[in-house]
Amino acid sequence: ETGVTQTPRHLVMGMTNKKSLKCEQHLGHNAMYWYKQSAKKPLELMFVYSLEERVENNSVPSRFSPECPNSSHLFLHLHTLQPEDSALYLCASSQGQGGRYNTEAFFGQGTRLTVV
Amino acid sequence: KQEVTQIPAALSVPEGENLVLNCSFTDSAIYNLQWFRQDPGKGLTSLLLIQSSQREQTSGRLNASLDKSSGRSTLYIAASQPGDSATYLCAALPIYNQGGKLIFGQGTELSVKP
């Protein structure tokens, strides 16, 4: 148990579906992240939210839409995905101060997404 | 641009061996370097965090070192066990970026044989 919980653990969706991934952190952190892990590739940062404001969007297609309603919850809304979007999506959190987010990062168990 | 490389990509050892996993990074301007463990199909578990001002950190049978001048970190695992089998990832946190964006290596897949 890392203090970061992701649901669902597995998701299969068609290319015309709309679904959402949910992440909740119980660590009192003020920054949350979405990472994507594709087969045989390093983890790639998708989005960073600090104090509920998006501070980075790493050139992610608009079919991925993040939402951070408060510092403990993070969502990733998915629509009209492509088969190449199939991957493990990981949520993480850390604590920042004065623009520095240099504390230990904690990750959830991930959502295995398959787009058919 | 920060790049992180891990060598070897895969490693198989008999139980009981001491082993070293390597991580190299191209830019020494980092806040910290973090080592993670990932079991198949699962998320990341943080193992050790080394701040840029530190040289090493220890937790149980694990010891991680950091040499910023050479752009290298090592993870030493003592007396390896089959339960240590997993993929080990290192990640550097660059100073010159927005937010806490970690730059990951591709990982070393470790198999410890009974």
PDB file of C-alpha atoms in Angstrom, chain B residues 18 31 34 83-84 95 97 112:
ATOM      1  CA  ASN B  18      25.299  -9.862  -4.259  1.00  0.00           C
ATOM      2  CA  TYR B  31      17.298  17.464  -7.158  1.00  0.00           C
ATOM      3  CA  GLN B  34      14.939   7.648  -6.912  1.00  0.00           C
ATOM      4  CA  GLY B  83      11.431 -12.505  -4.039  1.00  0.00           C
ATOM      5  CA  ASP B  84      13.746  -9.783  -5.361  1.00  0.00           C
ATOM      6  CA  ILE B  95      16.252  20.933 -11.487  1.00  0.00           C
ATOM      7  CA  ASN B  97      11.747  21.588 -15.240  1.00  0.00           C
ATOM      8  CA  VAL B 112      16.861 -14.467  -9.020  1.00  0.00           C
TER       9      VAL B 112
END
